[in-house]
PDB file of C-alpha atoms in Angstrom:
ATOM      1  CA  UNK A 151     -20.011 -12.414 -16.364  1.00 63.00           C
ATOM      2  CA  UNK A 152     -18.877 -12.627 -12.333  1.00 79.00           C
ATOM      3  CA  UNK A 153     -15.249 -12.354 -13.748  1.00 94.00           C
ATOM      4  CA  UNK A 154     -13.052 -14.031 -11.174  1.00 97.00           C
ATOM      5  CA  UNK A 155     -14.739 -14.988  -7.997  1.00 96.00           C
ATOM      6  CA  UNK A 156     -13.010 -15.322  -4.711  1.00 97.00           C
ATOM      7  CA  UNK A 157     -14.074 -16.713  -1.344  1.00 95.00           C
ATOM      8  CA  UNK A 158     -14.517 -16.184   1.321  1.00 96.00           C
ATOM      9  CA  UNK A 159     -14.124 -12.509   2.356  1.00 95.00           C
ATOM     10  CA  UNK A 160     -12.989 -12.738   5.157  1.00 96.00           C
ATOM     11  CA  UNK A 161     -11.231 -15.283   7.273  1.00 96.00           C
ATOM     12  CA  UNK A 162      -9.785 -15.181  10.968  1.00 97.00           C
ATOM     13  CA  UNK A 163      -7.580 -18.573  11.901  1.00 96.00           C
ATOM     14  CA  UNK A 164      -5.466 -19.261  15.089  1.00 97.00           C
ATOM     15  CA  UNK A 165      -1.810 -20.185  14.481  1.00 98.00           C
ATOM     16  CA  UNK A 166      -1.666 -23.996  13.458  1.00 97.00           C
ATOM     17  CA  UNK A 167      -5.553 -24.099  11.786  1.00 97.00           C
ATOM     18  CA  UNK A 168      -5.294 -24.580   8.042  1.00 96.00           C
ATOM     19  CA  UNK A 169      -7.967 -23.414   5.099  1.00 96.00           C
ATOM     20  CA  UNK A 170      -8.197 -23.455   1.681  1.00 97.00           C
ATOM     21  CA  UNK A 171      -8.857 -20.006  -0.834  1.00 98.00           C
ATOM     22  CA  UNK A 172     -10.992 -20.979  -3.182  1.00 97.00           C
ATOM     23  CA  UNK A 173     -11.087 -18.804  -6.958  1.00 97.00           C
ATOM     24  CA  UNK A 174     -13.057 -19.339 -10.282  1.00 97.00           C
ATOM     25  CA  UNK A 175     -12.951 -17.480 -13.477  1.00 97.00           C
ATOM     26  CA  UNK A 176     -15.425 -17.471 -16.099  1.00 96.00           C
ATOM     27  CA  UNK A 177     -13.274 -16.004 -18.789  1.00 95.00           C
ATOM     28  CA  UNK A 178     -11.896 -19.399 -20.024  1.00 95.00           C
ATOM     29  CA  UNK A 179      -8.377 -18.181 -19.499  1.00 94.00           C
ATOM     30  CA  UNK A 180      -5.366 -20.152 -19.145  1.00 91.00           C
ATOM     31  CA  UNK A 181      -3.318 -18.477 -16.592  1.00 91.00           C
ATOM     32  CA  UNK A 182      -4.313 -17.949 -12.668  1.00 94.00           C
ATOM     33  CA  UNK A 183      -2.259 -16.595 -10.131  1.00 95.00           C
ATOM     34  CA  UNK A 184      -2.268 -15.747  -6.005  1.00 97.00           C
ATOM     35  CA  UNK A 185      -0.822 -12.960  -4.574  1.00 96.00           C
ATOM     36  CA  UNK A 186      -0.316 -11.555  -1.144  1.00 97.00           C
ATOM     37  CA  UNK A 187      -0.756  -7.548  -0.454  1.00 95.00           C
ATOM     38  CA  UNK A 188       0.676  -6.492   3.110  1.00 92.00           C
ATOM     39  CA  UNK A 189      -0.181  -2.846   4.205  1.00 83.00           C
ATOM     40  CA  UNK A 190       1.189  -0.445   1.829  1.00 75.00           C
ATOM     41  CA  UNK A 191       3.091  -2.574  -0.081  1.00 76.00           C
ATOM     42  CA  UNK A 192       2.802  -3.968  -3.923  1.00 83.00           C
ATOM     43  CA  UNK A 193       1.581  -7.602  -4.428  1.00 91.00           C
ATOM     44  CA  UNK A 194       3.923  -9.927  -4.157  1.00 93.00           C
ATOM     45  CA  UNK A 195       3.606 -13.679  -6.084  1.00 93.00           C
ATOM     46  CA  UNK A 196       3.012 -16.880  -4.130  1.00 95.00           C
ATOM     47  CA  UNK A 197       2.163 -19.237  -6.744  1.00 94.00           C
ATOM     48  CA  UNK A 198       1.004 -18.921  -9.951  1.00 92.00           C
ATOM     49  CA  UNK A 199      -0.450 -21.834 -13.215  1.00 93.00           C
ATOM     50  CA  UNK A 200       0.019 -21.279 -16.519  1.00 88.00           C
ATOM     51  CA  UNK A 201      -2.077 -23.420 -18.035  1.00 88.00           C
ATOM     52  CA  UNK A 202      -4.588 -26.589 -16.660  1.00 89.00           C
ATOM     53  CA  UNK A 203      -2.264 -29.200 -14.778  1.00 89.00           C
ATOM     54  CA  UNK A 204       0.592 -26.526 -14.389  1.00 91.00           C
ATOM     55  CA  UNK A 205       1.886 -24.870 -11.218  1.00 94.00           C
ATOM     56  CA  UNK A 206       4.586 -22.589 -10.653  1.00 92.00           C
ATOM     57  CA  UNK A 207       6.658 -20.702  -7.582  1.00 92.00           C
ATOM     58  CA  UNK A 208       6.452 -17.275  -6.731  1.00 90.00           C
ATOM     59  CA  UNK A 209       8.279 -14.946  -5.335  1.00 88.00           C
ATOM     60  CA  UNK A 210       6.464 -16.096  -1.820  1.00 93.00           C
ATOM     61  CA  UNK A 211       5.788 -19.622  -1.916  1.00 95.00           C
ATOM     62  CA  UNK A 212       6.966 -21.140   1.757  1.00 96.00           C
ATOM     63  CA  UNK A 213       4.094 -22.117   3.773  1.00 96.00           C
ATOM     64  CA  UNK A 214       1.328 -22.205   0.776  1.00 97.00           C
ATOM     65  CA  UNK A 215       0.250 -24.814  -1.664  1.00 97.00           C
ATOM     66  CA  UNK A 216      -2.058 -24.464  -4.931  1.00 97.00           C
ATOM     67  CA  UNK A 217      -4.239 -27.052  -6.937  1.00 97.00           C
ATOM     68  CA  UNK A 218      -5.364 -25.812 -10.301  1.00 96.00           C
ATOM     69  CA  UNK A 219      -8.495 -27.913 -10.031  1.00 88.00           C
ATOM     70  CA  UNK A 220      -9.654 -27.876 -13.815  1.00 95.00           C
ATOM     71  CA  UNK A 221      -9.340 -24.344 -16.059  1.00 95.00           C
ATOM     72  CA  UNK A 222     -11.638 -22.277 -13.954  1.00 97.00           C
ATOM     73  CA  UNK A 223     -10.659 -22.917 -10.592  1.00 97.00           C
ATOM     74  CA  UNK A 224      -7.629 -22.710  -8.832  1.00 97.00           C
ATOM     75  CA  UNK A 225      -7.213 -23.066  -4.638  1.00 97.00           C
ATOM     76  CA  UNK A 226      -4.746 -21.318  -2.202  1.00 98.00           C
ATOM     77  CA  UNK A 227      -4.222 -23.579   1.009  1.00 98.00           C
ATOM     78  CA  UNK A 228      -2.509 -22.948   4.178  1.00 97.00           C
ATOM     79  CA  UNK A 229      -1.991 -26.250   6.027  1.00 93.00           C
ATOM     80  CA  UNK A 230      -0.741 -24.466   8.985  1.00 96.00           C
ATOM     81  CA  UNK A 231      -1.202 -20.874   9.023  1.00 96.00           C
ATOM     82  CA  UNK A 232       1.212 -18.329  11.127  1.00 97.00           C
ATOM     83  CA  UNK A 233       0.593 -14.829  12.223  1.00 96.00           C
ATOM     84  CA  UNK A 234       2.983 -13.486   9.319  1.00 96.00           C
ATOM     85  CA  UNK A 235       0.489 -15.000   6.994  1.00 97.00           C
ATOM     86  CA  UNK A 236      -1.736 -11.918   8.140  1.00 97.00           C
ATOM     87  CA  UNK A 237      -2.560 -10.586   4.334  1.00 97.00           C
ATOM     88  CA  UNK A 238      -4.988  -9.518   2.243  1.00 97.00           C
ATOM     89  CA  UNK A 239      -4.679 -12.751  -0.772  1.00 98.00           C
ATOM     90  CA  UNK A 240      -5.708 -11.500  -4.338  1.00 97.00           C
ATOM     91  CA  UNK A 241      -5.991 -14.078  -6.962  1.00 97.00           C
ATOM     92  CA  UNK A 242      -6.241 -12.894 -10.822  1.00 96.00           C
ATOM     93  CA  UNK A 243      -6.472 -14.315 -14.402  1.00 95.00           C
ATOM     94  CA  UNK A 244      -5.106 -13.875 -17.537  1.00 92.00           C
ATOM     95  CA  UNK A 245      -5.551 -15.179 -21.553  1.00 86.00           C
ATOM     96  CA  UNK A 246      -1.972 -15.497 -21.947  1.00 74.00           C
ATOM     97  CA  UNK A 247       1.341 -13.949 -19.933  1.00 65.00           C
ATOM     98  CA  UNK A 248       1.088 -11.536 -22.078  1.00 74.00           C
ATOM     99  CA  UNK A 249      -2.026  -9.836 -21.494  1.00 82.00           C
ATOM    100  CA  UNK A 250      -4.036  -7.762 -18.756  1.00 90.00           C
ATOM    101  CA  UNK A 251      -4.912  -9.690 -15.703  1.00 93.00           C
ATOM    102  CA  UNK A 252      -8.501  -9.635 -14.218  1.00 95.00           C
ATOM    103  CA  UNK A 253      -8.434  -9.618 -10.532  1.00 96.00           C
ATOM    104  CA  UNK A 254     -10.581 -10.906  -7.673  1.00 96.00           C
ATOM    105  CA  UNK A 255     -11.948  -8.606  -4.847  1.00 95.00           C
ATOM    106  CA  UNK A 256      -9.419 -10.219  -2.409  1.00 96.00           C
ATOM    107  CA  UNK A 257      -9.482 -11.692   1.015  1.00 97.00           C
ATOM    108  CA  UNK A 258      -8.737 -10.404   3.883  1.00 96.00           C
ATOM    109  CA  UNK A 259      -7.112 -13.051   6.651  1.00 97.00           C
ATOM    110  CA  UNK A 260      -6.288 -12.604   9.693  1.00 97.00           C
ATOM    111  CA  UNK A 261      -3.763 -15.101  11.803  1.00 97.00           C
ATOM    112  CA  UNK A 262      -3.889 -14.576  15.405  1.00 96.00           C
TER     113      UNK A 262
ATOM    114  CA  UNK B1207      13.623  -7.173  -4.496  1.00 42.00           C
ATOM    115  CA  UNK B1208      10.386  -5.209  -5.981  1.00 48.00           C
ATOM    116  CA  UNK B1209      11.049  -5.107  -9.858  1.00 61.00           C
ATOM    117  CA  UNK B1210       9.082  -1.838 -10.522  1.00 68.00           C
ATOM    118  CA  UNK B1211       9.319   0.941  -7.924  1.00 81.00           C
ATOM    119  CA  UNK B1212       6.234   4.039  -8.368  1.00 84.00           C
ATOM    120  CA  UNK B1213       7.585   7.320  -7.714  1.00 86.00           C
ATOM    121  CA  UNK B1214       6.015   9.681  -5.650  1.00 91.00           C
ATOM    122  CA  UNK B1215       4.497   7.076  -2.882  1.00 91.00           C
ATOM    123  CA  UNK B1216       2.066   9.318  -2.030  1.00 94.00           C
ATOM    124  CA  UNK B1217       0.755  12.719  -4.352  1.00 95.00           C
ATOM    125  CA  UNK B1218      -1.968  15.142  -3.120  1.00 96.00           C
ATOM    126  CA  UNK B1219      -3.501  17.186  -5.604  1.00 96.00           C
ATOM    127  CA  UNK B1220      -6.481  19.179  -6.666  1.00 97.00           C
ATOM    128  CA  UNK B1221      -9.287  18.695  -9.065  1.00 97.00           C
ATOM    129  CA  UNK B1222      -8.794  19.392 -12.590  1.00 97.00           C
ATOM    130  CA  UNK B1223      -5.056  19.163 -12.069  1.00 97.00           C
ATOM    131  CA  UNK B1224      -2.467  16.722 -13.793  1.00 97.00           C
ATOM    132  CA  UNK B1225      -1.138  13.570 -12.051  1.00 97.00           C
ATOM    133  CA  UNK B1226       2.187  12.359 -12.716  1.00 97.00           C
ATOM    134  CA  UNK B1227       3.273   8.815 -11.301  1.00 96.00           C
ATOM    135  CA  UNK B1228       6.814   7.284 -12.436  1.00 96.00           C
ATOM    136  CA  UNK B1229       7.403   3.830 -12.615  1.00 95.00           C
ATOM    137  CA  UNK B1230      11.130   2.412 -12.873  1.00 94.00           C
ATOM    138  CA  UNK B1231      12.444  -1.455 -13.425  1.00 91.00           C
ATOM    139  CA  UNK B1232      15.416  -3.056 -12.941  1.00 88.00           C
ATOM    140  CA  UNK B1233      15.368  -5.234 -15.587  1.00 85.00           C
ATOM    141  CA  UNK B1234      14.250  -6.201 -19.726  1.00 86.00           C
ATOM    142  CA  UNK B1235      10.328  -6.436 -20.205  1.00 86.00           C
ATOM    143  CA  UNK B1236       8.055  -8.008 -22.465  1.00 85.00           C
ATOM    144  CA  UNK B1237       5.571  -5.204 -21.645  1.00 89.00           C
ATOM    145  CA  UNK B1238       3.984  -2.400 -18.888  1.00 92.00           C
ATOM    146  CA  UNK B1239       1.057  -2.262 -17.636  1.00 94.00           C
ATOM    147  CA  UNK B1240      -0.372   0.090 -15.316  1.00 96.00           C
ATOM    148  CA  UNK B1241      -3.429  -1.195 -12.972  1.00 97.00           C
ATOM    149  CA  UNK B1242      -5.545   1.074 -10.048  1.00 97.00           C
ATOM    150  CA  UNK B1243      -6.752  -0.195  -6.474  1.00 95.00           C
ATOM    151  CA  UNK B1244      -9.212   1.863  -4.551  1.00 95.00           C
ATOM    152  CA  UNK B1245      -9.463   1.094  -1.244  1.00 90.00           C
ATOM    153  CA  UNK B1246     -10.411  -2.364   0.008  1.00 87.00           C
ATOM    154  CA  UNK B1247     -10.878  -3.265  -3.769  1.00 90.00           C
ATOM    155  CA  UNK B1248      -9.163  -5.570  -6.143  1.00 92.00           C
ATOM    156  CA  UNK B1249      -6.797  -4.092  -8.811  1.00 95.00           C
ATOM    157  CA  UNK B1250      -8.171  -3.014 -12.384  1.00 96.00           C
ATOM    158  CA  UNK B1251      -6.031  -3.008 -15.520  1.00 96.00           C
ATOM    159  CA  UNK B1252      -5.775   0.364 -16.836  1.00 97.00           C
ATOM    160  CA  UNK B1253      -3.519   0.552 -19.570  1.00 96.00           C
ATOM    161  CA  UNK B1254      -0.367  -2.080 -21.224  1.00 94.00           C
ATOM    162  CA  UNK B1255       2.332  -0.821 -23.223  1.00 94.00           C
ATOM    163  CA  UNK B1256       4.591  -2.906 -25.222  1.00 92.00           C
ATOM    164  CA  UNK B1257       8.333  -2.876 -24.817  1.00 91.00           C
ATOM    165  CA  UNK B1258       8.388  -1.764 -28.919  1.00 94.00           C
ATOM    166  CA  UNK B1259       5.993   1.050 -27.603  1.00 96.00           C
ATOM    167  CA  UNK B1260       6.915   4.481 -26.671  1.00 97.00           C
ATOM    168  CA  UNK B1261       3.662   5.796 -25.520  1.00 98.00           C
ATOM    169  CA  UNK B1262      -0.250   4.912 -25.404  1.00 97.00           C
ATOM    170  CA  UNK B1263      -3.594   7.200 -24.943  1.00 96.00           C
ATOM    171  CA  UNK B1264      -6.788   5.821 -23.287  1.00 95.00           C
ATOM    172  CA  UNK B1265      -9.243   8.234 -22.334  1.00 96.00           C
ATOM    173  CA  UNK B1266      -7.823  10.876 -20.051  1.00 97.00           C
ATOM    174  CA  UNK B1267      -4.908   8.225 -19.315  1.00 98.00           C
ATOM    175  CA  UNK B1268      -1.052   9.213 -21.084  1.00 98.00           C
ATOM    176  CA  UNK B1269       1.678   6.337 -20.879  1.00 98.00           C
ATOM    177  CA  UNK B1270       5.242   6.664 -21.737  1.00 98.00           C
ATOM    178  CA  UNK B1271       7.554   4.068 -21.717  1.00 97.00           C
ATOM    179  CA  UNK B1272      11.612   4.731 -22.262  1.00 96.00           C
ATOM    180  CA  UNK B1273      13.046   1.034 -22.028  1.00 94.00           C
ATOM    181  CA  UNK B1274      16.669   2.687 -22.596  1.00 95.00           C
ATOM    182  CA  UNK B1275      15.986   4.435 -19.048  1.00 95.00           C
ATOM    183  CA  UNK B1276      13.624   1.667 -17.462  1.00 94.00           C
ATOM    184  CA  UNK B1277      11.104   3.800 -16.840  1.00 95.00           C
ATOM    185  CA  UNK B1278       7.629   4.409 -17.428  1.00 96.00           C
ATOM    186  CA  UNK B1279       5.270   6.942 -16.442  1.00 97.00           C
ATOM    187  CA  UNK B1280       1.663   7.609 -15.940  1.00 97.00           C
ATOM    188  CA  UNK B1281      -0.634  10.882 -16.824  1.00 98.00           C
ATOM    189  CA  UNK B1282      -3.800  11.505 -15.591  1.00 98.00           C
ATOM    190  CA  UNK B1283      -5.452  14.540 -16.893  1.00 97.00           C
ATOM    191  CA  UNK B1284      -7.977  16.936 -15.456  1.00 97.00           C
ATOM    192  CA  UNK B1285      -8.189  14.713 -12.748  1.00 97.00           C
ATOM    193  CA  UNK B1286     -11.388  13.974 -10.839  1.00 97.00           C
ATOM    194  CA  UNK B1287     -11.694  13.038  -7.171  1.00 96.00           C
ATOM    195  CA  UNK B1288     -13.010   9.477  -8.350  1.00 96.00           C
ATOM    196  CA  UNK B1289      -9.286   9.054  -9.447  1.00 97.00           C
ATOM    197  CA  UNK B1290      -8.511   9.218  -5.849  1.00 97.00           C
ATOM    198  CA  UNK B1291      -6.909   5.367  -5.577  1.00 97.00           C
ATOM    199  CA  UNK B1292      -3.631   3.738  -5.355  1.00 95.00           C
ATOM    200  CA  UNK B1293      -1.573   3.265  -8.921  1.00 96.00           C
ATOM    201  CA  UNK B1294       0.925   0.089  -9.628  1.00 95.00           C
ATOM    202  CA  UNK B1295       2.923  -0.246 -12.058  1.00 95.00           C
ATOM    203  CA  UNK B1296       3.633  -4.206 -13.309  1.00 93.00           C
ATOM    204  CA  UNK B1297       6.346  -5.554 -15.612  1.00 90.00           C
ATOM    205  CA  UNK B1298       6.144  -8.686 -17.535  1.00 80.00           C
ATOM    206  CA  UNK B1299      10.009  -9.537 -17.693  1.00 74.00           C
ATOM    207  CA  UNK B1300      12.075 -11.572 -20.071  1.00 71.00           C
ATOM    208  CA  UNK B1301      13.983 -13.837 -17.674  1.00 66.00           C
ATOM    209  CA  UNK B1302      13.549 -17.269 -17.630  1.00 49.00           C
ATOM    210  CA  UNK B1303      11.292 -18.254 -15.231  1.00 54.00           C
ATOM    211  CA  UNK B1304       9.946 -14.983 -14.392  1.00 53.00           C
ATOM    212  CA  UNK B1305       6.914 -14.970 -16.186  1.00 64.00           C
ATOM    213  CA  UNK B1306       4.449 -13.632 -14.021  1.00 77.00           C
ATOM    214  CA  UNK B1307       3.462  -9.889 -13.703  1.00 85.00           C
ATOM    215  CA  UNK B1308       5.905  -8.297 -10.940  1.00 87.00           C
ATOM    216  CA  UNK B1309       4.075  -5.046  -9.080  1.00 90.00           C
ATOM    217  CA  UNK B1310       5.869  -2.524  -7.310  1.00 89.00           C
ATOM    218  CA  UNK B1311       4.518  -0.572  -4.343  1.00 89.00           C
ATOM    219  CA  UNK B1312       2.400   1.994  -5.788  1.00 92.00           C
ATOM    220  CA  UNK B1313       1.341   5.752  -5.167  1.00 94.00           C
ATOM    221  CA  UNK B1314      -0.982   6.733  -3.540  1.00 94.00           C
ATOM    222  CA  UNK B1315      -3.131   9.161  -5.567  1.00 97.00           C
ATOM    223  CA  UNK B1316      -5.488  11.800  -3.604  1.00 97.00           C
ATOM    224  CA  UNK B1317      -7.475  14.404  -5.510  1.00 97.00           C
ATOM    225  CA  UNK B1318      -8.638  16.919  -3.333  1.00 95.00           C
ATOM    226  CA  UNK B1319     -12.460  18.271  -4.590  1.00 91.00           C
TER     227      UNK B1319
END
């Protein structure tokens, strides 16, 4: 099993460009989430779907949107990114919001 | 504002010593759960512990949870220098509309060979 699969790795926009996170799990879980990690802080939520057709708010949600595609994916998108959108994104998944989350290796973005 | 808050930020020990991280919350939980990040990595689940749960054994890993003090705390034992990583802390609260983990800030954890 990949587990939950982000990409890309690594992205460097100029202020204004837009892109799109992309994540899939394989685990067949219901819940997906995004967060943000700035340097030596916690993770902080930006969006988050509880189920297929669901989205929800964060604690960070200005500037982002989300689409939860079908169960296994689920896409971050900046439409016009600024320089305090400079982060390290982590997206993770979950059976139920009760339970462990699995999380992605990140990406790493970079807003000049 | 963070929900959980890890206590020290940073701890420096040596191998074969005991780690001791604290985690404290502001408000009622469903559950703990304590996840490691080494560097440049995602974050791995370590351990949960349910509000109704006082403490919880996995491996070398000790969790205690005292909801009447908001605070939870995390052992390592005989610790290794591959536990060198950083340690969050996550709470699953009750409020509505706060259903997603919340993390706090983390310690950083570095075990000197």
């Amino acid at each position: 099993n990949a587990g939950v699969t982000q990409t890309p790795k690594f992205q460097v926009l100029k202020t204004g460009q837009s892109m799109t996170l992309q994540c899939a799990q394989d685990m067949n879980h219901n819940s997906m989430y995004w967060y943000r990690q700035d340097p030596g802080m916690g993770l902080r939520l930006i969006y988050y779907s509880a189920s297929e057709g669901t989205t929800d708010k964060g604690e960070v949600p200005n500037g982002y949107n989300v689409s939860r595609l079908n169960k296994r994916e689920f896409s971050l998108r900046l439409e016009s990114a600024a320089p305090s959108q400079t982060s390290v994104y982590f997206c993770a998944s979950g059976a139920g919001f009760n339970e462990k989350l699995f999380f992605g290796s990140g990406t790493q973005l970079s807003v000049l | 504002s963070q929900q959980g808050e890890e206590d020290p930020q940073a701890l420096s020990i040596q191998e074969g010593e005991n780690a001791t991280m604290n985690c404290s919350y502001k408000t009622s939980i469903n559950n703990l759960q304590w996840y490691r990040q080494n560097s440049g990595r995602g974050l791995v689940h370590l351990i949960l512990i349910r509000s109704n749960e006082r403490e919880k054994h996995s491996g070398r890993l000790r969790v205690t949870l005292d909801t009447s003090k908001k605070s939870s705390s995390l052992l390592i034992t005989a610790s290794r220098a591959a536990d060198t990583a950083s340690y969050f802390c996550a709470t699953r609260r009750v409020d509505t509309g706060r259903r997603a983990l919340t993390f706090g800030s983390g310690t950083r954890l570095q075990v000197q060979p």
